Coordinates of C-alpha atoms in Angstrom, one line a residue:
Chain A
M1 CA 72.7 -82.3 -46.3
D2 CA 72.4 -81.0 -49.9
N3 CA 69.0 -79.6 -48.9
V4 CA 70.1 -77.7 -46.3
F5 CA 72.6 -75.9 -48.2
V6 CA 70.8 -74.8 -51.1
E7 CA 68.0 -73.5 -49.1
A8 CA 70.4 -71.8 -47.1
L9 CA 71.7 -70.3 -50.5
V10 CA 68.3 -69.3 -52.1
R11 CA 67.0 -67.8 -48.4
A12 CA 70.6 -65.6 -48.3
L13 CA 69.9 -64.9 -52.0
A14 CA 66.8 -63.7 -52.0
V15 CA 66.9 -61.5 -48.4
G16 CA 70.3 -60.8 -49.9
T17 CA 69.4 -59.1 -53.2
P18 CA 67.5 -55.8 -51.3
L19 CA 70.7 -55.6 -49.3
L20 CA 72.8 -55.6 -52.4
L21 CA 70.0 -53.1 -54.3
A22 CA 70.3 -50.7 -51.2
C23 CA 74.0 -51.2 -50.8
L24 CA 74.7 -50.8 -54.4
G25 CA 72.7 -47.2 -54.4
A26 CA 74.4 -46.1 -51.3
V27 CA 77.8 -47.0 -52.7
I28 CA 76.8 -44.5 -56.0
N29 CA 76.0 -41.4 -53.7
E30 CA 78.5 -42.1 -50.5
R31 CA 80.8 -42.2 -53.5
A32 CA 80.2 -39.0 -54.4
G33 CA 81.0 -38.2 -50.8
I34 CA 76.8 -37.9 -49.6
V35 CA 76.1 -39.9 -46.4
N36 CA 71.9 -40.6 -47.1
L37 CA 70.8 -43.0 -43.7
G38 CA 67.5 -42.4 -45.4
V39 CA 67.9 -45.9 -46.8
E40 CA 64.4 -47.2 -45.0
G41 CA 62.8 -45.0 -45.7
M42 CA 63.1 -44.8 -49.5
M43 CA 62.6 -48.8 -49.8
A44 CA 59.6 -48.3 -47.3
V45 CA 58.0 -45.4 -50.1
G46 CA 59.8 -47.9 -53.1
A47 CA 57.9 -50.5 -52.0
L48 CA 54.3 -49.0 -51.2
A49 CA 54.5 -46.8 -54.8
A50 CA 55.6 -50.6 -56.2
F51 CA 51.9 -52.4 -54.3
A52 CA 49.9 -49.2 -55.3
V53 CA 50.7 -49.1 -58.9
A54 CA 50.5 -53.2 -59.2
S55 CA 47.6 -53.3 -57.5
A56 CA 45.9 -50.5 -59.5
S57 CA 47.0 -52.4 -62.7
P58 CA 45.3 -55.7 -63.3
D59 CA 47.3 -56.6 -66.4
A60 CA 50.1 -56.8 -64.1
N61 CA 51.8 -54.0 -66.3
L62 CA 55.1 -54.8 -63.6
W63 CA 57.4 -52.9 -65.3
L64 CA 55.3 -49.4 -64.9
A65 CA 55.3 -51.2 -60.8
V66 CA 59.6 -51.1 -60.6
G67 CA 59.5 -47.6 -62.1
A68 CA 57.2 -46.2 -60.5
A69 CA 59.1 -47.5 -57.1
M70 CA 62.5 -46.0 -58.5
L71 CA 61.2 -42.9 -59.0
A72 CA 59.2 -42.0 -55.6
G73 CA 62.6 -43.1 -53.5
A74 CA 64.3 -41.0 -55.7
A75 CA 61.3 -38.5 -54.8
L76 CA 62.2 -38.7 -51.5
S77 CA 66.1 -38.5 -51.6
A78 CA 65.5 -35.0 -53.8
L79 CA 64.2 -33.8 -50.8
H80 CA 68.0 -34.8 -49.3
A81 CA 69.6 -33.5 -52.2
F82 CA 68.0 -29.8 -51.8
A83 CA 68.6 -29.9 -47.7
T84 CA 72.5 -31.3 -48.2
V85 CA 73.6 -30.1 -51.9
T86 CA 71.9 -26.9 -52.0
L87 CA 71.5 -25.8 -48.4
R88 CA 73.9 -27.7 -47.3
A89 CA 72.4 -29.1 -44.2
N90 CA 74.0 -32.3 -42.3
Q91 CA 73.9 -35.2 -44.0
F92 CA 73.9 -37.5 -41.4
V93 CA 71.0 -35.8 -39.2
S94 CA 68.3 -35.3 -42.9
G95 CA 69.4 -38.6 -43.4
L96 CA 67.4 -39.2 -40.2
A97 CA 64.6 -37.1 -41.6
L98 CA 64.2 -38.9 -44.6
A99 CA 63.9 -42.3 -43.0
L100 CA 61.2 -41.0 -40.3
L101 CA 59.1 -39.2 -42.9
G102 CA 59.9 -42.8 -45.5
T103 CA 58.4 -45.3 -43.1
G104 CA 56.1 -42.3 -42.0
A105 CA 54.4 -41.1 -44.9
A106 CA 54.3 -45.0 -46.5
G107 CA 52.6 -46.3 -43.1
L108 CA 50.3 -43.7 -43.1
L109 CA 49.5 -43.6 -47.2
G110 CA 49.5 -47.4 -47.3
K111 CA 47.0 -47.7 -44.7
R112 CA 44.3 -48.7 -47.4
Y113 CA 47.1 -51.3 -48.9
E114 CA 47.2 -53.5 -45.8
G115 CA 45.9 -56.7 -46.2
L116 CA 45.1 -56.9 -49.2
P117 CA 47.0 -60.0 -51.5
L118 CA 48.6 -58.4 -54.6
F119 CA 47.2 -60.5 -57.7
N120 CA 50.6 -60.4 -59.7
K121 CA 53.1 -60.9 -58.1
V122 CA 56.7 -61.5 -60.0
P123 CA 57.3 -65.1 -60.8
D124 CA 60.0 -66.6 -59.4
W125 CA 63.5 -68.1 -62.1
T126 CA 63.7 -71.4 -61.8
L127 CA 68.1 -71.7 -62.7
G128 CA 69.5 -75.0 -62.6
G129 CA 66.7 -76.0 -59.6
L130 CA 67.7 -72.8 -57.4
T131 CA 64.5 -71.2 -57.0
I132 CA 64.9 -67.0 -57.0
S133 CA 63.6 -64.2 -57.5
P134 CA 63.9 -61.8 -60.7
F135 CA 65.2 -58.8 -59.3
T136 CA 68.6 -60.9 -58.1
V137 CA 70.0 -61.5 -61.4
P138 CA 69.2 -57.3 -62.3
A139 CA 71.4 -56.7 -58.5
L140 CA 74.1 -59.1 -59.4
L141 CA 74.4 -57.4 -62.6
L142 CA 74.5 -54.2 -61.7
A143 CA 77.2 -54.9 -58.7
L144 CA 79.6 -56.0 -61.9
G145 CA 78.5 -52.7 -63.8
L146 CA 79.0 -50.3 -60.9
A147 CA 82.6 -52.0 -60.2
F148 CA 83.3 -51.5 -63.9
F149 CA 81.7 -47.8 -64.2
L150 CA 83.3 -46.9 -61.2
N151 CA 87.1 -48.0 -61.7
S152 CA 87.0 -48.4 -65.5
T153 CA 85.1 -45.2 -67.2
R154 CA 85.7 -41.6 -67.2
P155 CA 81.9 -40.5 -65.6
G156 CA 83.1 -43.0 -62.9
L157 CA 86.7 -41.3 -62.1
T158 CA 84.2 -37.7 -62.1
L159 CA 82.0 -38.9 -59.5
R160 CA 85.0 -40.8 -57.1
S161 CA 86.3 -37.0 -57.7
V162 CA 83.7 -35.1 -56.1
G163 CA 83.6 -38.0 -53.1
E164 CA 87.5 -36.8 -53.1
N165 CA 88.4 -33.7 -53.2
P166 CA 85.7 -31.9 -54.1
A167 CA 87.8 -28.9 -54.8
A168 CA 89.9 -30.5 -56.7
A169 CA 87.0 -31.5 -59.1
D170 CA 85.8 -28.2 -59.0
V171 CA 89.3 -26.3 -60.7
L172 CA 89.2 -28.9 -63.7
G173 CA 85.2 -28.1 -64.5
V174 CA 83.0 -30.6 -62.7
N175 CA 79.8 -29.3 -61.7
V176 CA 80.2 -30.8 -57.9
G177 CA 77.0 -30.0 -56.8
L178 CA 75.4 -31.5 -60.2
I179 CA 77.5 -35.1 -59.6
R180 CA 76.0 -35.4 -56.0
V181 CA 72.6 -33.9 -56.7
L182 CA 72.3 -37.3 -59.7
A183 CA 74.7 -39.7 -57.1
V184 CA 72.2 -39.1 -54.5
L185 CA 69.1 -39.8 -56.9
A186 CA 70.7 -42.9 -58.1
G187 CA 70.6 -44.1 -54.6
G188 CA 67.2 -43.1 -54.3
A189 CA 66.0 -44.8 -57.1
L190 CA 67.4 -48.1 -56.4
A191 CA 66.2 -47.7 -52.7
G192 CA 62.9 -47.5 -54.1
L193 CA 63.8 -50.7 -55.9
A194 CA 65.3 -52.5 -53.0
G195 CA 61.1 -51.9 -51.9
A196 CA 59.9 -53.1 -55.0
F197 CA 61.9 -56.1 -54.2
L198 CA 59.5 -56.2 -51.3
A199 CA 56.2 -55.8 -52.2
L200 CA 56.5 -57.7 -55.7
S201 CA 58.3 -60.5 -54.9
Y202 CA 59.8 -61.2 -51.5
R203 CA 56.6 -60.6 -49.9
A204 CA 53.6 -60.2 -52.7
S205 CA 52.1 -57.8 -50.4
W206 CA 52.1 -54.6 -48.5
A207 CA 52.5 -53.9 -44.3
D208 CA 53.9 -51.1 -42.2
N209 CA 57.4 -51.7 -41.5
M210 CA 57.3 -54.6 -44.0
T211 CA 61.2 -52.9 -44.4
A212 CA 62.0 -54.0 -41.0
G213 CA 65.5 -52.9 -40.4
L214 CA 67.1 -53.6 -43.6
G215 CA 67.4 -50.2 -45.0
W216 CA 69.7 -49.8 -41.8
I217 CA 72.0 -52.8 -42.5
A218 CA 72.6 -52.1 -45.5
V219 CA 74.1 -48.2 -44.6
A220 CA 76.0 -50.4 -42.0
L221 CA 77.0 -52.8 -45.0
V222 CA 78.7 -49.7 -47.0
I223 CA 81.1 -49.2 -44.6
F224 CA 81.4 -53.1 -44.5
V225 CA 82.1 -53.7 -47.8
G226 CA 84.3 -50.9 -48.5
W227 CA 82.3 -48.7 -50.6
R228 CA 82.9 -51.6 -53.1
P229 CA 80.1 -52.8 -55.3
L230 CA 81.5 -56.1 -56.0
R231 CA 82.3 -57.2 -52.0
A232 CA 78.8 -56.0 -51.6
V233 CA 77.7 -58.9 -53.5
W234 CA 79.8 -61.1 -50.7
G235 CA 78.4 -58.4 -48.2
S236 CA 74.8 -59.0 -49.1
L237 CA 74.9 -63.1 -49.0
F238 CA 76.7 -63.4 -45.7
F239 CA 73.8 -61.2 -44.0
G240 CA 71.5 -62.9 -46.1
V241 CA 72.8 -66.0 -44.4
L242 CA 72.4 -65.0 -41.0
Y243 CA 69.1 -64.0 -41.7
Y244 CA 68.1 -67.5 -42.6
L245 CA 70.4 -68.6 -39.4
Q246 CA 68.1 -66.4 -37.4
F247 CA 64.5 -67.7 -39.5
R248 CA 66.3 -71.8 -39.0
L249 CA 67.7 -72.1 -35.5
Q250 CA 64.3 -70.4 -34.1
G251 CA 62.0 -72.9 -32.3
N252 CA 64.1 -75.8 -32.1
S253 CA 66.8 -74.5 -30.2
P254 CA 67.3 -74.1 -26.1
V255 CA 68.6 -70.4 -27.4
P256 CA 65.5 -67.7 -26.7
P257 CA 64.3 -66.1 -30.1
E258 CA 65.7 -62.4 -29.2
V259 CA 69.1 -63.5 -29.4
F260 CA 68.4 -64.1 -32.8
S261 CA 66.8 -60.9 -33.6
A262 CA 69.0 -59.0 -31.8
M263 CA 71.5 -60.7 -34.0
P264 CA 72.3 -59.4 -37.5
F265 CA 72.4 -55.8 -35.2
V266 CA 75.1 -57.1 -32.8
L267 CA 77.0 -58.7 -35.8
V268 CA 76.7 -55.0 -37.5
L269 CA 78.3 -53.5 -34.2
V270 CA 81.3 -56.2 -34.0
V271 CA 81.8 -56.1 -37.8
L272 CA 82.4 -52.0 -37.7
A273 CA 83.9 -52.5 -34.5
V274 CA 86.7 -55.2 -36.2
A275 CA 86.8 -53.3 -39.5
G276 CA 87.3 -49.6 -37.6
R277 CA 89.5 -51.2 -35.3
R278 CA 91.7 -52.4 -38.0
G279 CA 92.2 -48.8 -39.2
Q280 CA 90.7 -50.7 -42.6
Q281 CA 88.2 -48.0 -43.9
G282 CA 88.6 -49.6 -47.6
D283 CA 87.6 -47.0 -50.1
A284 CA 86.4 -44.4 -47.8
P285 CA 85.8 -40.9 -50.1
A286 CA 87.6 -38.6 -48.2
A287 CA 85.0 -36.4 -48.4
L288 CA 82.9 -38.2 -46.9
G289 CA 79.7 -36.3 -44.8
I290 CA 81.3 -32.9 -45.8
P291 CA 79.3 -29.8 -47.5
Y292 CA 81.6 -28.3 -50.5
L293 CA 81.1 -24.9 -50.5
R294 CA 83.5 -23.4 -53.6
G295 CA 86.3 -21.3 -51.9
E296 CA 85.8 -22.4 -48.6
R297 CA 88.7 -24.5 -46.6
Chain B
M1 CA 71.9 -18.1 -55.6
R2 CA 74.8 -18.0 -52.9
F3 CA 75.1 -17.6 -49.2
V4 CA 76.6 -14.6 -48.1
P5 CA 78.3 -15.2 -44.7
L6 CA 76.9 -12.6 -41.8
S7 CA 79.1 -11.4 -39.5
S8 CA 76.9 -11.1 -36.9
P9 CA 73.8 -12.6 -37.7
P10 CA 70.8 -10.5 -35.1
P11 CA 70.3 -11.6 -32.0
G12 CA 66.6 -12.6 -33.6
R13 CA 66.6 -14.6 -36.7
A14 CA 68.1 -18.0 -35.6
A15 CA 64.6 -17.9 -33.7
L16 CA 62.9 -16.3 -36.7
V17 CA 64.0 -19.0 -39.2
T18 CA 63.2 -21.7 -36.4
L19 CA 59.3 -20.2 -36.4
A20 CA 59.5 -20.4 -40.1
S21 CA 60.5 -23.6 -40.8
V22 CA 58.6 -24.7 -38.4
A23 CA 55.8 -23.0 -40.6
V24 CA 56.6 -24.0 -43.8
A25 CA 57.1 -28.1 -42.1
L26 CA 53.2 -27.7 -41.3
A27 CA 52.2 -26.6 -44.4
L28 CA 54.3 -29.7 -46.3
C29 CA 52.8 -32.4 -43.3
A30 CA 49.3 -30.5 -44.9
L31 CA 50.0 -31.5 -48.6
I32 CA 50.8 -35.3 -47.3
F33 CA 47.0 -35.0 -45.4
V34 CA 45.3 -34.0 -48.5
F35 CA 46.9 -37.1 -50.3
Y36 CA 45.7 -38.9 -47.2
G37 CA 42.0 -38.3 -47.9
V38 CA 41.4 -35.8 -44.8
S39 CA 41.5 -32.1 -44.4
P40 CA 44.4 -30.5 -42.7
A41 CA 42.3 -28.3 -41.1
E42 CA 40.5 -30.7 -39.4
V43 CA 43.7 -32.3 -38.5
Y44 CA 45.1 -29.4 -37.3
S45 CA 42.0 -28.2 -35.6
T46 CA 41.6 -32.1 -33.8
M47 CA 45.2 -31.5 -32.3
L48 CA 45.0 -28.4 -31.0
R49 CA 41.0 -28.6 -29.7
G50 CA 41.8 -32.1 -28.4
T51 CA 45.0 -30.9 -26.4
L52 CA 45.6 -27.1 -25.0
A53 CA 41.5 -26.8 -24.7
D54 CA 40.9 -29.8 -22.7
P55 CA 42.2 -30.0 -19.5
T56 CA 42.8 -34.5 -20.5
G57 CA 44.0 -33.5 -23.2
L58 CA 46.3 -31.3 -21.4
A59 CA 47.6 -33.7 -19.0
E60 CA 48.0 -36.0 -21.8
V61 CA 50.6 -33.2 -23.1
G62 CA 52.1 -32.8 -19.4
R63 CA 52.6 -36.6 -19.6
R64 CA 54.6 -36.7 -22.4
T65 CA 56.9 -33.5 -21.9
I66 CA 58.0 -35.5 -19.1
P67 CA 60.5 -38.3 -21.4
L68 CA 61.1 -35.0 -23.7
L69 CA 62.3 -33.2 -21.8
L70 CA 64.7 -35.0 -20.1
V71 CA 65.8 -37.2 -23.3
G72 CA 65.8 -33.9 -24.9
A73 CA 67.9 -31.8 -22.6
G74 CA 70.6 -34.6 -22.5
L75 CA 70.5 -34.9 -26.0
S76 CA 71.7 -30.7 -26.5
L77 CA 74.7 -31.9 -24.7
A78 CA 75.2 -34.8 -26.6
F79 CA 75.0 -32.5 -29.7
R80 CA 77.1 -29.4 -28.9
A81 CA 79.5 -32.0 -28.3
Q82 CA 78.9 -33.2 -32.0
F83 CA 78.0 -36.6 -30.3
F84 CA 75.1 -37.9 -32.3
N85 CA 73.7 -39.8 -30.8
I86 CA 70.5 -41.4 -31.2
G87 CA 69.5 -44.1 -29.5
A88 CA 68.2 -42.1 -26.9
E89 CA 65.5 -44.8 -27.2
G90 CA 67.5 -48.4 -26.4
Q91 CA 69.2 -45.8 -23.5
L92 CA 65.2 -44.8 -22.1
L93 CA 64.4 -48.6 -22.5
L94 CA 67.2 -50.0 -20.8
G95 CA 66.5 -47.3 -18.1
A96 CA 63.5 -48.9 -17.8
V97 CA 65.1 -52.4 -17.4
F98 CA 67.2 -51.2 -14.5
A99 CA 64.6 -49.4 -12.6
A100 CA 62.1 -52.6 -13.4
G101 CA 64.9 -54.8 -11.9
T102 CA 65.4 -52.8 -9.0
A103 CA 61.8 -52.1 -8.2
L104 CA 61.2 -56.1 -8.8
F105 CA 64.1 -57.9 -6.9
V106 CA 66.2 -56.0 -4.8
P107 CA 64.6 -55.5 -1.0
L108 CA 64.8 -51.9 -0.3
P109 CA 62.5 -50.4 2.9
G110 CA 60.2 -47.5 1.7
P111 CA 62.0 -44.7 1.2
L112 CA 64.7 -45.6 -0.3
M113 CA 62.7 -47.2 -3.2
L114 CA 62.4 -44.2 -5.2
P115 CA 66.0 -42.9 -5.5
A116 CA 66.8 -46.5 -5.7
V117 CA 64.8 -46.7 -9.1
F118 CA 66.0 -43.7 -10.4
V119 CA 70.1 -44.0 -10.1
M120 CA 69.7 -47.6 -11.3
G121 CA 67.7 -45.9 -14.2
F122 CA 70.1 -42.9 -15.3
L123 CA 73.2 -46.6 -14.7
G124 CA 71.1 -48.3 -17.3
G125 CA 70.8 -45.7 -19.4
G126 CA 73.9 -44.3 -19.4
L127 CA 75.9 -47.8 -19.9
W128 CA 74.1 -48.9 -22.5
A129 CA 75.3 -44.7 -24.5
L130 CA 78.8 -46.0 -22.9
I131 CA 79.2 -48.7 -25.3
A132 CA 78.3 -46.4 -28.4
A133 CA 80.9 -44.0 -26.5
W134 CA 83.7 -46.9 -26.6
L135 CA 82.8 -48.5 -30.5
R136 CA 83.3 -44.7 -31.2
R137 CA 86.8 -45.0 -30.0
L138 CA 87.1 -47.7 -32.4
N139 CA 85.9 -45.4 -35.7
V140 CA 82.3 -46.1 -35.4
N141 CA 80.2 -43.4 -36.4
E142 CA 78.0 -43.6 -33.3
I143 CA 74.5 -42.9 -35.6
L144 CA 75.1 -46.3 -36.5
S145 CA 76.3 -48.5 -33.4
T146 CA 73.4 -46.0 -31.5
L147 CA 70.4 -47.1 -33.6
M148 CA 71.5 -50.7 -33.3
L149 CA 72.0 -50.9 -29.9
N150 CA 68.0 -49.4 -30.1
Y151 CA 67.0 -52.5 -32.0
I152 CA 69.2 -55.0 -29.4
A153 CA 67.7 -53.0 -26.8
V154 CA 64.3 -53.7 -27.7
A155 CA 65.2 -57.6 -27.9
V156 CA 66.6 -57.2 -24.5
V157 CA 63.5 -56.0 -23.1
T158 CA 61.3 -58.7 -25.4
Y159 CA 63.3 -61.5 -23.4
L160 CA 63.2 -60.4 -19.9
I161 CA 59.5 -60.2 -20.3
A162 CA 58.8 -63.2 -21.9
G163 CA 61.2 -65.2 -20.6
P164 CA 62.9 -64.9 -16.8
W165 CA 60.5 -61.7 -15.8
K166 CA 57.3 -63.0 -16.9
G167 CA 54.7 -62.0 -14.3
K168 CA 51.8 -64.0 -13.4
D169 CA 49.1 -61.9 -13.5
V170 CA 49.5 -62.3 -17.8
R171 CA 46.0 -62.1 -20.1
G172 CA 47.8 -62.6 -23.3
Y173 CA 49.6 -59.9 -23.4
I174 CA 53.5 -60.4 -21.7
Y175 CA 54.6 -57.9 -19.0
T176 CA 56.6 -58.4 -15.3
D177 CA 54.6 -58.2 -12.2
T178 CA 53.5 -54.7 -10.7
F179 CA 55.7 -53.1 -8.7
P180 CA 55.5 -53.3 -5.3
G181 CA 53.9 -49.6 -4.3
A182 CA 57.2 -48.3 -2.9
A183 CA 58.5 -48.0 -6.7
N184 CA 55.6 -45.9 -7.8
L185 CA 56.0 -42.1 -8.1
P186 CA 52.7 -40.2 -7.4
V187 CA 50.6 -38.4 -9.8
L188 CA 49.0 -34.9 -10.2
G189 CA 45.8 -35.9 -8.8
G190 CA 43.3 -37.9 -11.3
T191 CA 46.2 -37.5 -14.5
Q192 CA 49.4 -40.0 -15.4
V193 CA 51.7 -36.4 -14.7
H194 CA 54.5 -37.9 -11.8
W195 CA 55.5 -34.6 -10.8
P196 CA 58.9 -36.0 -9.0
T197 CA 59.8 -37.1 -12.9
L198 CA 59.1 -33.3 -14.4
A199 CA 60.5 -31.7 -11.4
L200 CA 63.8 -33.5 -12.1
G201 CA 63.4 -33.1 -15.7
V202 CA 63.1 -29.0 -14.7
V203 CA 66.0 -28.8 -12.5
L204 CA 68.0 -31.4 -14.9
A205 CA 67.4 -29.0 -18.2
L206 CA 68.2 -25.7 -16.0
G207 CA 71.4 -27.8 -14.4
L208 CA 72.6 -28.6 -17.7
Q209 CA 72.4 -25.8 -19.0
W210 CA 74.6 -24.0 -16.6
L211 CA 77.1 -26.6 -17.0
L212 CA 76.8 -25.9 -20.1
S213 CA 77.4 -22.0 -20.3
R214 CA 79.0 -21.5 -17.3
S215 CA 81.2 -24.6 -16.1
T216 CA 84.8 -25.5 -17.3
F217 CA 83.4 -28.8 -18.7
G218 CA 81.1 -27.2 -20.9
Y219 CA 83.4 -24.9 -22.1
A220 CA 85.1 -27.7 -23.5
L221 CA 82.9 -29.6 -24.6
R222 CA 82.4 -26.9 -26.6
V223 CA 85.2 -26.7 -28.0
V224 CA 84.8 -30.3 -29.0
G225 CA 81.9 -29.7 -30.9
E226 CA 82.4 -26.7 -32.5
N227 CA 86.9 -27.2 -33.3
P228 CA 88.0 -30.3 -32.9
G229 CA 91.2 -29.1 -34.3
A230 CA 91.5 -26.3 -31.4
A231 CA 90.7 -29.0 -28.7
R232 CA 93.5 -31.0 -30.1
Y233 CA 96.0 -28.5 -29.6
A234 CA 94.7 -27.2 -26.3
G235 CA 95.1 -30.4 -25.3
L236 CA 91.4 -31.7 -24.5
S237 CA 91.0 -35.5 -24.7
T238 CA 87.8 -35.9 -27.1
A239 CA 87.6 -38.9 -25.9
R240 CA 87.0 -38.6 -22.1
I241 CA 84.7 -35.3 -23.0
V242 CA 82.7 -37.8 -25.0
T243 CA 82.7 -40.5 -22.5
V244 CA 81.3 -38.0 -20.1
V245 CA 78.6 -36.5 -22.5
A246 CA 77.5 -40.1 -23.1
L247 CA 76.8 -40.7 -19.4
L248 CA 74.7 -37.9 -18.9
T249 CA 72.9 -38.0 -22.3
G250 CA 72.5 -41.7 -22.1
G251 CA 71.8 -41.8 -18.3
L252 CA 68.9 -39.2 -18.2
A253 CA 67.2 -41.4 -21.3
G254 CA 67.0 -43.4 -18.8
L255 CA 65.6 -41.3 -16.0
A256 CA 63.1 -41.8 -18.7
G257 CA 62.6 -45.0 -19.2
A258 CA 62.3 -45.2 -15.2
G259 CA 59.6 -42.3 -14.6
E260 CA 57.6 -44.1 -17.4
V261 CA 57.6 -47.5 -15.9
A262 CA 57.4 -46.0 -11.9
G263 CA 55.5 -43.4 -12.8
I264 CA 52.9 -45.0 -15.3
H265 CA 52.7 -48.4 -15.8
H266 CA 54.1 -49.7 -12.7
R267 CA 55.7 -53.0 -14.7
L268 CA 58.4 -53.5 -17.1
L269 CA 55.9 -54.3 -20.3
E270 CA 56.7 -54.5 -24.4
A271 CA 59.4 -51.6 -25.7
G272 CA 56.5 -50.2 -27.9
Q273 CA 54.7 -49.5 -24.6
I274 CA 57.1 -47.9 -22.6
S275 CA 58.2 -45.6 -25.3
L276 CA 56.2 -43.6 -28.2
G277 CA 59.2 -43.3 -29.5
Y278 CA 59.8 -40.1 -27.1
G279 CA 64.0 -40.9 -28.5
F280 CA 63.5 -40.0 -31.8
T281 CA 60.5 -37.1 -31.0
A282 CA 63.6 -36.0 -28.6
V283 CA 65.9 -35.2 -31.4
I284 CA 63.9 -32.7 -32.2
V285 CA 63.2 -31.6 -28.9
A286 CA 67.1 -30.8 -28.8
W287 CA 67.2 -29.6 -32.6
L288 CA 64.7 -27.3 -31.7
A289 CA 66.3 -25.7 -28.8
R290 CA 69.7 -25.3 -31.1
G291 CA 71.3 -27.5 -28.5
N292 CA 70.4 -25.1 -25.2
P293 CA 69.1 -27.9 -23.0
A294 CA 67.1 -24.7 -20.6
L295 CA 65.2 -24.3 -23.8
C296 CA 63.8 -27.8 -24.1
L297 CA 61.4 -26.1 -21.3
I298 CA 59.6 -24.8 -24.3
T299 CA 60.5 -28.0 -26.7
A300 CA 59.7 -30.5 -25.2
P301 CA 56.0 -29.7 -24.6
V302 CA 55.3 -28.4 -27.9
M303 CA 56.5 -32.0 -29.3
A304 CA 54.2 -33.0 -26.4
I305 CA 51.3 -31.4 -28.4
I306 CA 52.1 -33.3 -31.9
L307 CA 52.6 -37.0 -30.1
A308 CA 49.6 -36.3 -28.2
G309 CA 48.2 -35.2 -30.9
G310 CA 49.0 -38.2 -33.1
D311 CA 46.8 -40.2 -30.0
L312 CA 43.7 -38.2 -31.0
L313 CA 44.4 -38.2 -35.0
K314 CA 44.1 -42.2 -34.5
I315 CA 41.6 -42.4 -32.1
D316 CA 38.9 -39.2 -33.9
L317 CA 39.9 -39.2 -37.6
N318 CA 41.0 -43.0 -37.2
M319 CA 44.6 -42.5 -38.8
P320 CA 47.2 -44.4 -38.3
F321 CA 50.4 -43.8 -35.2
R322 CA 52.9 -43.4 -38.3
V323 CA 51.4 -39.8 -38.3
V324 CA 53.7 -38.5 -35.6
D325 CA 56.9 -39.8 -37.7
V326 CA 55.6 -37.7 -40.7
F327 CA 55.4 -34.8 -38.5
S328 CA 59.2 -35.2 -36.8
G329 CA 60.5 -36.7 -40.2
V330 CA 59.6 -33.4 -41.7
I331 CA 59.5 -30.9 -38.6
L332 CA 63.5 -32.0 -38.7
L333 CA 64.5 -32.1 -42.0
C334 CA 63.1 -28.3 -42.5
L335 CA 65.1 -27.3 -39.4
I336 CA 68.4 -28.5 -39.9
A337 CA 67.8 -27.5 -44.0
S338 CA 67.1 -23.6 -42.4
E339 CA 69.9 -23.8 -40.8
V340 CA 72.1 -22.0 -43.2
F341 CA 69.8 -19.2 -43.5
V342 CA 71.0 -18.2 -39.4
R343 CA 74.5 -17.4 -40.6
H344 CA 73.6 -16.3 -44.3
R345 CA 71.7 -14.0 -46.4
V346 CA 70.6 -15.2 -49.7
Q347 CA 72.0 -13.0 -52.6
W348 CA 70.0 -14.1 -56.1
S349 CA 72.5 -13.3 -58.8
R350 CA 74.9 -15.0 -60.1
A351 CA 78.6 -14.7 -59.0

């Protein structure tokens, strides 16, 4: 009995880690008022950049690989920042375009890496009998740090003010555009990091569509956790458990496997509907999704 | 840099901005091809030569125009009502499922079969979109809900063709039995252009344009989309209009799905084979047409060239089909980023 729980926890932490990283990134940019639906694309380019750099450096310079992934994610999100902050484009459609472009470009440019093994996989840690990825601990610490940053520091307050009431922040001398751009870049970097986890630790290989919808789950997760970093920890663990069940119950139950593959998506819908029905919008930033234009009401 | 609103944008400006943004998009894609290691000139000439200068290629463009036209015309309407339906892919699949179910299991006299297949296809797609419209009343963003419904639709199709609807003539692949002859659409000689669906697409695109610009419902729809506050003040029910729009837009995607299975495959098969990403490409078709269903008569063939061209790149240049997603993503990004230039001019001085 014990083993099942331990296995469930280990697996939930593994799948939950990229969800948590990407979700925290989305919390940052959404708290600044910018929705970025392109998480799936930024994760894909992050995974590819990490894999490409890790395979090109045989002396296992994994820091470089992780850095490249974050840079790639941020670079892709820079397009979103330019389109939505500078040109005030529709954030939802821009994010969708980013998801298409990111998964497409990663699939195209990554073709040559398909099926190749990664020789320098990031070794797992063993903590108190649990085998966990070294990405998991920083992700958890990041959630703590981000909660502290948003709630208890002055820059955190500035970030939130830009998402709540950009006009008021502007009057107080805050550079709304700059803060929003930085927040979008941070979101992109964290989505890229989530991709790096997939390519360096979780799978230790590269394949087209290896993000497999995790990015979209992360986008929904932000709403589920009410834009709160600490709740994101529990939220991603919850979806991690769900993925574990999907894996565990497949094959040894009379229920067709398609039910399990559809389950995370059905659950996202149910969760969003329940949260929406209760009118529970958590800490939804008031100016979320709305372009800011100085002097416009 | 500042954007100064133009009080009355000149009529040609939108078209000019659209053309310019597509040109920028093609240049950006060229950059990605250089990274990939092929010459952009080779990519573009392969695509154009194999689609427009070749009868077989032209037929392939025509085949892909059909679903893009139907889905795109429907989405134009949805976007005008600010109902951001990203789930046309799933609605198309459910349309195919309902159509296939009718063709395979409902004994109908010959002449009634095809109309029934189309009606059921419309219903399948429409009902799938209605789920999102209903969830929107519970404050669930339709971009997320329609997207999740896409993944669920794929699971539904896989379940049916691997389970209860699994056919007898299977060789490694999973699909249903072949439809009876009465459920097969006629095609233009030697091609896969199922012309009844094409005709339906042309008629519906023009019909929706009429609905949007001439009817009371279209007026209400535009008010809801452009000024929700005014709509509320005028007593227009946004929820009701969104429901009708969802039914129409999903229904048209469902018709496209019915056309694909009844016109080309004659059976229900794997989701990735029924649709080559028509649902997403049609988002661009609708956006290029700036929300005018009739203009999809031009923009659908344009995007069909990119889809058919993507196939050629796969065969002739051995490129992964993902190249189509790159085109789609970059074109969409450039299109919406350029939106601001339609109604504003740029002033290059500090305010």
